[in-house]
XYZ file of C-alpha atoms in Angstrom:
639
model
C 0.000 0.000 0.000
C 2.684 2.224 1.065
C 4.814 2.162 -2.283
C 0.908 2.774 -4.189
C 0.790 5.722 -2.411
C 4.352 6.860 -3.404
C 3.368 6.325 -6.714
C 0.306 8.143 -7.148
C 2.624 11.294 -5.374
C 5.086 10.978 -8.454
C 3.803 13.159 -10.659
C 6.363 11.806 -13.187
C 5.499 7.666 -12.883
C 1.881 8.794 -12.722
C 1.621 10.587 -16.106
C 3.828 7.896 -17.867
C 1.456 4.785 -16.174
C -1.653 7.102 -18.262
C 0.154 7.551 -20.834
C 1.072 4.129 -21.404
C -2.781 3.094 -20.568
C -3.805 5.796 -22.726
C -1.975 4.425 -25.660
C -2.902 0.565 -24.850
C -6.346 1.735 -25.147
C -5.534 3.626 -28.521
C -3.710 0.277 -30.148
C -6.146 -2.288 -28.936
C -9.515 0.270 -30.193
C -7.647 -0.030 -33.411
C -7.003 -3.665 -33.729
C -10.605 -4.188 -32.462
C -11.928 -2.283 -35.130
C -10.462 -3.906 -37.685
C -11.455 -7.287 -36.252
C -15.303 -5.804 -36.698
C -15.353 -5.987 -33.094
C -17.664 -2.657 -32.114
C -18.482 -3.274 -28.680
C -14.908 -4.263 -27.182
C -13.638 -1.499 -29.849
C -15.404 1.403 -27.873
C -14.379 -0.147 -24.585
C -10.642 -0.027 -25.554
C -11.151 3.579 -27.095
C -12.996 4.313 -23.731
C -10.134 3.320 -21.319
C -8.058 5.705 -23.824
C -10.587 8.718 -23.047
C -10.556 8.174 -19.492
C -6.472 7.479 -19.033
C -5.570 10.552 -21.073
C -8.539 12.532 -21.098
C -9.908 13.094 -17.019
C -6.429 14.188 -16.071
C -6.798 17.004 -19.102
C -10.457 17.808 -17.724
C -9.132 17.955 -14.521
C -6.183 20.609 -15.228
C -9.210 22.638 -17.467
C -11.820 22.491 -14.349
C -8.791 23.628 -12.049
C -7.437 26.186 -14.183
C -11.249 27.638 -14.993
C -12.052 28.038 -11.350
C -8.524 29.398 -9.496
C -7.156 31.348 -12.521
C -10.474 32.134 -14.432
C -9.417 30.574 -17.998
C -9.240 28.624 -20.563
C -6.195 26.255 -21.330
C -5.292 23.930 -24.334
C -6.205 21.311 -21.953
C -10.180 21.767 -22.180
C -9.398 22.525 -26.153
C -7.973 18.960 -26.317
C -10.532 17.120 -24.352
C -13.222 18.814 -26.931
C -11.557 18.088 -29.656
C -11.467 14.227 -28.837
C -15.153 14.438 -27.504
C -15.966 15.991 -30.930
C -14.596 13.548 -33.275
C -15.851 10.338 -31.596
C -19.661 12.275 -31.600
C -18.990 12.179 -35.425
C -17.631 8.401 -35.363
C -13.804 8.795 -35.091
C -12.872 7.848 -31.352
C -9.732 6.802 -33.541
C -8.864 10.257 -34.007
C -9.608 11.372 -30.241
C -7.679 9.289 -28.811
C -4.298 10.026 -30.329
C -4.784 13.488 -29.415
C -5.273 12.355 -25.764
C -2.300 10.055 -25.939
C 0.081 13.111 -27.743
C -0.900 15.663 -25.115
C -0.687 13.127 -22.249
C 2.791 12.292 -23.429
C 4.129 16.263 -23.664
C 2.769 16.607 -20.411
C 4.333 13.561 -18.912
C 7.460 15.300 -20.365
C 6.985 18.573 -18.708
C 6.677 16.850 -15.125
C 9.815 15.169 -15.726
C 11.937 18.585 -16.501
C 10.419 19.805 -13.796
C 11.268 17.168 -11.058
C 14.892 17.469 -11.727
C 15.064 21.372 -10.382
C 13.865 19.399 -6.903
C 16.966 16.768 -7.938
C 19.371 19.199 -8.090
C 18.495 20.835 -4.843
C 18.302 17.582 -3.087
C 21.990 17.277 -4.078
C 23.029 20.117 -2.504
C 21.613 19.793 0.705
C 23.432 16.692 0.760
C 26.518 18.635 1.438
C 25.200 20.465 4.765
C 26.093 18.438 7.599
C 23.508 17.766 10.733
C 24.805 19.417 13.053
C 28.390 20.871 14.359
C 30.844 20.026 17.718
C 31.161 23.327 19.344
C 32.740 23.953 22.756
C 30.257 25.657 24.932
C 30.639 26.133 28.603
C 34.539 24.415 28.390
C 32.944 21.372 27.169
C 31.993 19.950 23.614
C 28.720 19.317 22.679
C 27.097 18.744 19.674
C 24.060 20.915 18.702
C 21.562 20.988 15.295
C 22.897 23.187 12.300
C 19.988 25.414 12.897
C 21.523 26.162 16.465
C 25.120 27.427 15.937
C 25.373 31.253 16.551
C 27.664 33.433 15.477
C 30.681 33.058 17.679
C 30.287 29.341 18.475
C 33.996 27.676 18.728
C 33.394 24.584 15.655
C 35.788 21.563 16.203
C 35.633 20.292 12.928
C 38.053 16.689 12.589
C 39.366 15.465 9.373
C 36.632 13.955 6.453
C 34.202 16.283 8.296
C 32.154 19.495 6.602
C 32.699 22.942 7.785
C 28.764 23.538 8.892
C 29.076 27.105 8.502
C 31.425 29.912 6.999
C 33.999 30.407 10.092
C 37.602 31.693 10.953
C 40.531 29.304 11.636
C 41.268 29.912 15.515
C 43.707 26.994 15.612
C 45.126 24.051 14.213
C 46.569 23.720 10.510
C 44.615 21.128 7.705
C 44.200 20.654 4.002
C 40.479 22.113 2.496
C 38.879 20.460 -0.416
C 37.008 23.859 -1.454
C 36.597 23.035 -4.702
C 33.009 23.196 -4.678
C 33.094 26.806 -4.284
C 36.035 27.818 -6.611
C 36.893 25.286 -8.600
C 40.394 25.535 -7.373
C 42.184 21.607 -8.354
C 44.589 21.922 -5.145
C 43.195 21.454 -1.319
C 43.876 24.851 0.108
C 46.571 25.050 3.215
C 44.194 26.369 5.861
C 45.314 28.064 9.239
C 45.135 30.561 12.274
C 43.478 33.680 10.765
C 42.038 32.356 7.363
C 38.595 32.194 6.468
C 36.770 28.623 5.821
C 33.422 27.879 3.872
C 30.714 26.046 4.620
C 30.223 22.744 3.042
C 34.178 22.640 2.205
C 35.374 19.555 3.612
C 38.326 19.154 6.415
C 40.925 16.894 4.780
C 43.589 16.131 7.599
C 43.676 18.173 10.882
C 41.768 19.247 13.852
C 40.811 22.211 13.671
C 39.178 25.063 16.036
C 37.349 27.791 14.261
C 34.882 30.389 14.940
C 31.342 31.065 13.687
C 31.054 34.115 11.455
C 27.692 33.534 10.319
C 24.148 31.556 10.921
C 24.108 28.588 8.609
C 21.110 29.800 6.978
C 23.664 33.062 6.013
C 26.688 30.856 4.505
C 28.159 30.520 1.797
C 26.344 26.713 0.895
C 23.204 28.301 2.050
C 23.661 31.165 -1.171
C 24.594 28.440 -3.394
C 21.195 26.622 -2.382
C 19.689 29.884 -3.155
C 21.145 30.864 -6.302
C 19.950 27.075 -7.928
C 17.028 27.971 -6.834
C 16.583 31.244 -8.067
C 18.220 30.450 -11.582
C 16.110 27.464 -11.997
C 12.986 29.458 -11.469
C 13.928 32.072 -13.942
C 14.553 29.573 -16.648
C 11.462 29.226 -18.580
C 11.042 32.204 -21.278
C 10.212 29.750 -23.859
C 6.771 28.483 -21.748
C 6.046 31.571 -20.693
C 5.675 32.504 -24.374
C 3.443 30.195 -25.399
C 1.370 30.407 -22.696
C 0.765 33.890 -23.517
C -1.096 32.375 -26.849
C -2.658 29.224 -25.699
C -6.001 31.169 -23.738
C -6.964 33.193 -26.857
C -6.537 30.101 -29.139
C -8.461 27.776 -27.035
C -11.488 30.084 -26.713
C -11.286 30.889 -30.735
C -11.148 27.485 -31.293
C -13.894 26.377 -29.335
C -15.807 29.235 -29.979
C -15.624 28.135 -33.606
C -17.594 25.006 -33.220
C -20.814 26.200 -32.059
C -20.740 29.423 -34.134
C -19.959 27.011 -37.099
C -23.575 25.142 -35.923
C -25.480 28.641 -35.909
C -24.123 30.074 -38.796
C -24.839 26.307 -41.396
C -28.132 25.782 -39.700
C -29.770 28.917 -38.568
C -27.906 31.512 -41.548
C -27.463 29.035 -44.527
C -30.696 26.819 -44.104
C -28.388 23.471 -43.864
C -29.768 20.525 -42.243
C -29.134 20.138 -38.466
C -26.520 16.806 -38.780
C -25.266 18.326 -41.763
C -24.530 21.652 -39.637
C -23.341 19.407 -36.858
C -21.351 17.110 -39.300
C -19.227 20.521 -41.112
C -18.398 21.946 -37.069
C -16.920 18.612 -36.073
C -14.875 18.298 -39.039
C -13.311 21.643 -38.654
C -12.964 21.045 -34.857
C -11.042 18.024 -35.777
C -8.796 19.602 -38.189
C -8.492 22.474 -36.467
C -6.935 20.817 -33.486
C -4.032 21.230 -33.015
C -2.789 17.294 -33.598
C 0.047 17.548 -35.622
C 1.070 20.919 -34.027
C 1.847 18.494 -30.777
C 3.614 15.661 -32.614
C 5.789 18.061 -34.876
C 7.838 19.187 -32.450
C 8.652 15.697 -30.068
C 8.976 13.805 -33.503
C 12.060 16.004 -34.088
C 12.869 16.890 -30.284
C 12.812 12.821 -29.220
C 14.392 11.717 -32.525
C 17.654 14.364 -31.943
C 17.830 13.285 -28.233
C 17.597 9.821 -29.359
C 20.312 10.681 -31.779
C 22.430 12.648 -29.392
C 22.332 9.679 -26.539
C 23.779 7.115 -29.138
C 26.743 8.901 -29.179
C 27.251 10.214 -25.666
C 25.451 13.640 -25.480
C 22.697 13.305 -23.370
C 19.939 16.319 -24.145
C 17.572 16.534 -20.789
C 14.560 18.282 -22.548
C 13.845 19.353 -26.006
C 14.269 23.278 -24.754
C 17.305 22.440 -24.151
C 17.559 21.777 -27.851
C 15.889 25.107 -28.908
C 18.382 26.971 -26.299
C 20.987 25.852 -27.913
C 20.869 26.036 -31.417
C 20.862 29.923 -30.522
C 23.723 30.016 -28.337
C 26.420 32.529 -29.419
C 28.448 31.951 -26.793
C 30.545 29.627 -24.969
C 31.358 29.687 -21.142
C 34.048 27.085 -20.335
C 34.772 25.960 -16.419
C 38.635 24.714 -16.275
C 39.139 22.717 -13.922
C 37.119 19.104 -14.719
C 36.470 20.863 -17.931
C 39.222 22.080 -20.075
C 41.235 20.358 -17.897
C 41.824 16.202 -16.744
C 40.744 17.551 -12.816
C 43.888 15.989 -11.577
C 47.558 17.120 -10.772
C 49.892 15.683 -12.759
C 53.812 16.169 -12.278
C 54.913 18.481 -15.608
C 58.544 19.247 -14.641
C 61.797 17.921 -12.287
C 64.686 20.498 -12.645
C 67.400 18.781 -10.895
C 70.292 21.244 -9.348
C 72.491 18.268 -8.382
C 72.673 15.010 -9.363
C 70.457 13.617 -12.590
C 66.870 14.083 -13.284
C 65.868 10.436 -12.607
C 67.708 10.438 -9.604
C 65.613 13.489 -8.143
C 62.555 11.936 -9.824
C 62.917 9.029 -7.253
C 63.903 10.524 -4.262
C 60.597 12.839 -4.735
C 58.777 9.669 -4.992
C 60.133 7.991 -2.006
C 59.536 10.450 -0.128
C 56.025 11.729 -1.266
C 54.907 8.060 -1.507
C 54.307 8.356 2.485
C 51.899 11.499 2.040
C 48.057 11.472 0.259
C 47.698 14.920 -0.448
C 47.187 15.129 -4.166
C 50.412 16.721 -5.078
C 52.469 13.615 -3.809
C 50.141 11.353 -5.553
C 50.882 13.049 -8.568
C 54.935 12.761 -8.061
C 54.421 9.407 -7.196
C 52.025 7.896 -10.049
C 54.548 9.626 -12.438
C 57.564 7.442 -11.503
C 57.530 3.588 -11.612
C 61.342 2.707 -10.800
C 63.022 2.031 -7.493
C 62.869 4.356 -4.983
C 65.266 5.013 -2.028
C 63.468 4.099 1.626
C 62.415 6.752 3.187
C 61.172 6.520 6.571
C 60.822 8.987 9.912
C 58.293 10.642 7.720
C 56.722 13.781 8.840
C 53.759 16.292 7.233
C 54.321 20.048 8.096
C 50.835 21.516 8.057
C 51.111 23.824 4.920
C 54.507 23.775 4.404
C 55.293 20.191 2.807
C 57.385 16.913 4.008
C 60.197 15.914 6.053
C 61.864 12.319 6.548
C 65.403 10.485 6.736
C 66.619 8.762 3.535
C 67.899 4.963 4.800
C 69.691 4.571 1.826
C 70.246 6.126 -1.720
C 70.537 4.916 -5.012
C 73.111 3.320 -6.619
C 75.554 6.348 -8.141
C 74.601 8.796 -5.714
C 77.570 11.486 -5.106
C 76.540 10.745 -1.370
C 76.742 6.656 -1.255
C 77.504 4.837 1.618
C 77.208 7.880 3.741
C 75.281 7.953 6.796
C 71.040 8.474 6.541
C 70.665 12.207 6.538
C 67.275 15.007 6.627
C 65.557 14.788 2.906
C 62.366 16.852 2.137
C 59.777 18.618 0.081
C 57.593 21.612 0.368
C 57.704 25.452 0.234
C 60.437 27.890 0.458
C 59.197 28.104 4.225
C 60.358 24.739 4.500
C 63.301 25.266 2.465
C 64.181 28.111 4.610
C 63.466 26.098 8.070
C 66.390 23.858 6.883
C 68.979 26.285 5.962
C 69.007 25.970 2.262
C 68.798 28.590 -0.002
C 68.149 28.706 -3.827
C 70.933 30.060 -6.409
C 69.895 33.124 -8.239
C 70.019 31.004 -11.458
C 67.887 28.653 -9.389
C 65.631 31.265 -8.023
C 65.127 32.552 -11.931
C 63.534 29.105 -12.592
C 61.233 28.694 -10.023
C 59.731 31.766 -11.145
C 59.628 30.746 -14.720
C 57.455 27.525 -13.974
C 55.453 29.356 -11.290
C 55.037 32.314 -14.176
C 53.258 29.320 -16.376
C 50.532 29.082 -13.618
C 52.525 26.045 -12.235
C 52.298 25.077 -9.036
C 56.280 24.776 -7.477
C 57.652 23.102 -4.669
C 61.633 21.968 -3.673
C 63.347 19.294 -2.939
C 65.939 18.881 -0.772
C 68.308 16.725 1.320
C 69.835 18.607 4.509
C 71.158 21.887 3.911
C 70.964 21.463 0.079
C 67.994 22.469 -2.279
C 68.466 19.495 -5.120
C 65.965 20.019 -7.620
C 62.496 22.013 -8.326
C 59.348 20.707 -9.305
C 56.263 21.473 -10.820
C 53.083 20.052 -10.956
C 50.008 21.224 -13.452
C 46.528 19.845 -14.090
C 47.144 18.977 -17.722
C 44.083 20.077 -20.394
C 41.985 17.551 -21.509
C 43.484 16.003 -25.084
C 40.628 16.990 -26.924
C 40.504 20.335 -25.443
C 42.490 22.236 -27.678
C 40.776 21.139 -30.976
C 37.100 21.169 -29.083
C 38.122 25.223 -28.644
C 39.313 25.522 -32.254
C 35.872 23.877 -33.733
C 33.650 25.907 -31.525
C 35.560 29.230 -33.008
C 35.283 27.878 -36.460
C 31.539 27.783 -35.791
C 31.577 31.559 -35.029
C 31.310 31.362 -31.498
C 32.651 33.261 -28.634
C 34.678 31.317 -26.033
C 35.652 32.423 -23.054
C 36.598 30.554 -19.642
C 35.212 31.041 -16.558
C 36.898 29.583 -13.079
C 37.245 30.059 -9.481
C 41.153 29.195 -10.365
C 44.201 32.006 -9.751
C 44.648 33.934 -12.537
C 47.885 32.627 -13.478
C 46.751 28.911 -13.463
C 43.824 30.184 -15.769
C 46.404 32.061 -18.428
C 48.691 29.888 -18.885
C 45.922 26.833 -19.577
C 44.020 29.235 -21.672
C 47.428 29.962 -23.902
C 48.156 26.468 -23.762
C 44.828 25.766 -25.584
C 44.323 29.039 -27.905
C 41.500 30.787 -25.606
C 41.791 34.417 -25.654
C 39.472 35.451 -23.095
C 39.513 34.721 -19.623
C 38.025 35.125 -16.284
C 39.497 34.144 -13.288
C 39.354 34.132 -9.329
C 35.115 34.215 -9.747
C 33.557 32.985 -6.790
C 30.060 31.058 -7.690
C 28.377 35.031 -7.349
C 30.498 36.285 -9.141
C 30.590 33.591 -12.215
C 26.428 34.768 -12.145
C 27.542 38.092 -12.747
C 30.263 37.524 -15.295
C 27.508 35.207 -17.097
C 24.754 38.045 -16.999
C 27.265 40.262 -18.669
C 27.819 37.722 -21.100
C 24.108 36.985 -21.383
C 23.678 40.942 -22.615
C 25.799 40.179 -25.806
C 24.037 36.772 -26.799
C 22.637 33.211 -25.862
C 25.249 32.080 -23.727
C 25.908 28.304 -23.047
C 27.987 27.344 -19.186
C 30.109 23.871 -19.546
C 31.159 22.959 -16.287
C 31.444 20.165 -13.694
C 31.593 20.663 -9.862
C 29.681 21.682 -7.506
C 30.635 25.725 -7.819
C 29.328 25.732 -11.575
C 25.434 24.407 -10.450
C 24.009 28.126 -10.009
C 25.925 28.730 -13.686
C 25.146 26.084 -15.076
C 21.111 26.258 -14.174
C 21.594 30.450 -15.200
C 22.780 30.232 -18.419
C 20.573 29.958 -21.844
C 22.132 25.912 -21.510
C 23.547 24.664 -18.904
C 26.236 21.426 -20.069
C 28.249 19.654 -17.776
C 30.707 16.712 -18.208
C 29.600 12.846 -17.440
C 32.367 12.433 -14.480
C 30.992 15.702 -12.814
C 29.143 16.179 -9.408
C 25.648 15.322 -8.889
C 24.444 18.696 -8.141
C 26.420 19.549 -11.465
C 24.707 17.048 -13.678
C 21.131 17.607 -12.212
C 21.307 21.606 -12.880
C 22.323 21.125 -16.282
C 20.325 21.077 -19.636
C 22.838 18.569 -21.480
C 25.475 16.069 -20.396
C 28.459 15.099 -22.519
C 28.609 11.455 -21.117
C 31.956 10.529 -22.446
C 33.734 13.574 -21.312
C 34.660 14.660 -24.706
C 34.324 18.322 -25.281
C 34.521 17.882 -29.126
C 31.398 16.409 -29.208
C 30.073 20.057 -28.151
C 30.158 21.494 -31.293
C 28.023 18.591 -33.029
C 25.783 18.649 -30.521
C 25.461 22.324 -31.239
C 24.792 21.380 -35.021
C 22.322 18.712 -34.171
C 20.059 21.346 -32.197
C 20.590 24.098 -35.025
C 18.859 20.938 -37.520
C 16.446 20.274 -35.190
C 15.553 23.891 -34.882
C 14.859 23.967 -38.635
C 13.019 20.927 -38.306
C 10.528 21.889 -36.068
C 10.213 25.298 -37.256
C 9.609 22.982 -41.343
C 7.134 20.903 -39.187
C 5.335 23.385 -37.673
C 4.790 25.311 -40.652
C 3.690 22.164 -42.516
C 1.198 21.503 -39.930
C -0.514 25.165 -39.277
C -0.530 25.186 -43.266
C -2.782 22.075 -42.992
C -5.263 23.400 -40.603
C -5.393 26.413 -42.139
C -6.141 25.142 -45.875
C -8.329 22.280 -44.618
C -10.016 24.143 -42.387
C -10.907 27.174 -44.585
C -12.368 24.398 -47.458
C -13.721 21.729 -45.104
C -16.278 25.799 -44.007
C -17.327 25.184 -47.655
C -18.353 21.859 -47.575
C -15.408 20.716 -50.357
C -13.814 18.157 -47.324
C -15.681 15.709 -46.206
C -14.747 14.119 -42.684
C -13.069 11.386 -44.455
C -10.836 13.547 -46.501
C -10.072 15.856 -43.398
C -9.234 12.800 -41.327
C -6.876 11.782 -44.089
C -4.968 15.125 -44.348
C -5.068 15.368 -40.188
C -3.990 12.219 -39.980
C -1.380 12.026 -43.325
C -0.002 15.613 -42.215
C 0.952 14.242 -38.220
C 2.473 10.837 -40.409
C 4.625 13.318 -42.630
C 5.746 15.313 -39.327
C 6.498 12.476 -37.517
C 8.355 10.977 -40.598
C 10.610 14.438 -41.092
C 11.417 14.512 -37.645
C 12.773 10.856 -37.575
C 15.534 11.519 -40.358
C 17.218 13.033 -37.536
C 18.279 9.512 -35.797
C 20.654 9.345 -38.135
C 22.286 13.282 -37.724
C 26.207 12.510 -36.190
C 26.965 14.116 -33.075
C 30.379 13.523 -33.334
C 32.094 16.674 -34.938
């Protein structure tokens, strides 16, 4: 019983179960008839009426008595009603089944703003230790105050936006700026809520509610962005009262004017209003655009780009420009080590000393030294991690051709030129030159050393994806604009945007201020946001299209409009040229199909098409729609 319930909640399984019955009904009322079956026939063709049709009388009834109008809903349900008081059930209940299905449709694109939300309250914690009184206690999220003392332990959530008071840890905040690295975090700096506590204690101080912080904005601005994403249904629901009414208006007036005006017979009078009722609805209007919409996602899945909605389609065949997140985007996501500059001894030999030692560590800089290098490596042990400042442990042994050989164990270690500093060494000026060279490319630097003696430099990057480069190119050559947008430093972000042949750029943007960097861009054009973490949801649910790459977050993936499954950003631009053809097909289909009621219509007034004939064309003009909008299974994707 419980899991019925659940179900008839789901606005989503509920409209695809009547769907489904609706078009059961349809397909068995027409096998019935041609099995000369009449009573079961109108049974089947009834079950269609009431699966697809109540739930349309419903919405009409509701929307007639809070909102005082009439909808396409009501227009639909008298439409069907009409043609099966003429004999053609048939005809009703494919309309039902067409509008049922666009609805069904709708409900879906709009559960997933409730998704996406969901997602992001996943990240705010229950509740926070805070010392109170000299003792810790724990207390609800809701109940922290603004100087509360948080003790927040490694793997844990900051639960608000706080200062450091004490203590020295790692901070994954990359779902605020996108930044690749975990940010060194002690006495004095400021921490975010939601950013997550990678390795120490640490003591910090409430600087605002948790309904105030930063999470709780980011919340907000999916919210707002999502709700203020809907030009395209606010349009036509500017058009659908005044249609309805003429419409339905029609019939009636149609009676008057052929019974009481031209002297025709009452069931003649009767017989001309239906038929123009049923060509005037609006059948093929419905199918033309899902026959191309379903057909291009259909298209678009096959080869990895994953369209959520068909205005998601129309966005994007009028997107101008492109918005491009780095890190996770244009870039693998991961550190990888791009340089060893050895100032004694050999390059390999640095190589695995870096390893040996870093191979003790987790932070994602040593696992980047470490994956690089598959030799032997020189024991290392006495290791010790200096909160925001690197490594420090005693080589056992070294390897074989080593100036220093057979010599006792001495100090090695990696890390900053704090570090470097702390054990006496010092960097030559043609030394000193290089280091800022590679931290000049956006690189980010560190030393290594053994005692007194700095012995080489290196650099680690996270490398742009290997499609990247031509992905920009192809987009350019389409006559786009592209410009990245990240959270990153603004060195990082210039040298990976001359690396791949981006011109403009847009660094250090907190998730606020990517919104207002994206308005701006909204001003010149349709703009479409490509991103992946949890910082690019309000951007990504903002922008004309929101895209977002298959390995990204879930908050990332539920705020966007299309997902490129395989993480190849080449397949951008054809999925741009598959929603530019599907534009033109709708736009061919609709055309085609407003022609049809129009010149039907106008000669079936006369008397010059008989219900048959009108049936024909109604029905031969939603086969022709539906047949132009399948030729795009085959458009490619890939470009």
């Amino acid at each position: 019983m419980a899991w019925i319930l659940r179900w008839a909640q789901n606005p989503v399984a509920r409209g695809s179960f009547l769907t489904g019955l609706t078009l059961l009904g349809l397909l068995a009322g027409l096998g019935l008839e041609r099995l000369e079956q009449p009573g079961l026939m109108w049974a089947a063709y009834g079950v269609a009426f009431l699966a697809g049709g109540v739930p349309s009388a419903v919405s009409a009834v509701r929307a007639l008595l809070r909102e005082r109008k009439l909808d396409v809903n009501l227009l639909m349900v008298a439409a069907a009603l009409g043609a099966a008081s003429v004999g053609h059930a048939d005809d009703g209940a494919i309309l039902l089944f067409l509008f049922s299905l666009s609805n069904t449709l709708q409900d879906w694109a709009m559960a997933r703003t409730k998704r996406a939300i969901r997602a992001l309250m996943a990240l705010k914690p229950a509740g926070a230790t805070v010392r109170r009184g000299g003792q810790e206690v724990w207390v609800a999220l809701g109940a922290l105050q603004v100087g509360d003392e948080l003790l927040v332990r490694p793997g844990e959530r900051f639960p608000a936006d706080a200062t450091v008071l004490s203590g020295q840890s790692s901070v994954d905040e990359s779902m605020l700026t996108g930044e690749s690295v975990p940010v060194d975090k002690g006495p004095g700096d400021r921490l975010y809520s939601g950013s997550l506590n990678q390795q120490g204690v640490v003591v910090a101080r409430v600087d605002k509610p948790a309904g105030e912080s930063t999470l709780a904005r980011l919340i907000a601005l999916v919210e707002q962005a999502q709700a203020a994403k809907s030009p395209t249904e606010r349009f036509a629901a500017r058009f659908e009262g005044p249609y309805t009414v003429a419409v339905l208006l029609s019939a009636p007036l149609l009676f008057v004017l052929f019974y009481y005006g031209l002297g025709v017979e009452a069931a003649a009078a009767w017989y001309r209003a239906m038929t123009f009722l049923v060509v005037a609805s609006p059948c093929a209007v419905v199918i033309a655009t899902p026959a191309a919409v379903l057909s291009a996602m259909a298209a678009g899945a096959r080869m990895g780009v994953l369209f959520k909605s068909g205005a998601a389609l129309e966005a994007l065949s009028r997107v101008r420009i492109i918005a491009l997140d780095k890190t996770g985007t244009l870039t693998e996501g991961r550190m990888k080590l791009v340089a060893v500059v050895p100032l004694e001894g050999s390059e390999p030999e640095a190589h695995a000393l870096a390893a040996g030692l870093e191979r003790h560590s987790e932070h994602p800089i040593a696992r980047a030294i470490v994956h690089s290098y598959a030799g032997p490596v020189p024991p290392v042990g006495e290791v010790r991690a200096l909160r925001g400042r690197g490594i420090v442990g005693r080589a056992q042994a070294v390897l074989a051709g080593d100036p220093a050989a057979g010599l006792e164990p001495e100090t090695v270690w990696a890390g900053t030129r704090a570090l470097a500093r702390e054990q006496g060494a010092s960097l030559s000026p043609d030394a000193e030159a290089h280091l800022a060279s590679l931290e000049a490319q956006g690189l980010t630097t560190m030393l290594l050393g053994r005692g007194n003696r700095v012995v080489a430099l290196l650099a680690v990057a996270d490398t742009p994806r290997p499609e990247a480069r031509h992905a920009v190119a192809t987009l350019r050559q389409r006559g786009l604009r592209v410009a990245m947008l990240t959270g990153d430093r603004e060195a990082v972000a210039r040298h990976v945007a001359w690396e791949l042949g981006l011109e403009e750029v847009h660094a250090e943007l907190l998730p606020e201020h990517k919104l207002d960097t994206l308005r701006a861009l909204r001003a010149e054009g349709k703009v479409a946001m490509v991103g992946d973490g949890i910082n690019d949801a309000p951007a990504l649910a903002m922008a004309d299209v929101g895209v977002s790459m298959g390995s990204g977050t879930d908050v990332a993936l539920e705020s966007a409009d299309l997902v490129l499954m395989k993480n190849d950003l080449s397949r951008l631009a054809g999925a741009l040229d598959l929603a530019r053809a599907t534009m033109r097909t709708v736009r061919f289909n609709l055309g085609f199909a407003l022609g049809v009621i129009v010149v039907v219509g106008t000669l079936s007034l006369f008397g010059f098409v008989p219900l048959p004939l009108g049936v024909v064309a109604h029905e031969g003009g939603t086969v022709f729609v539906c047949l132009v909008g399948l030729r795009l299974l085959g458009h490619p994707v890939r470009s």
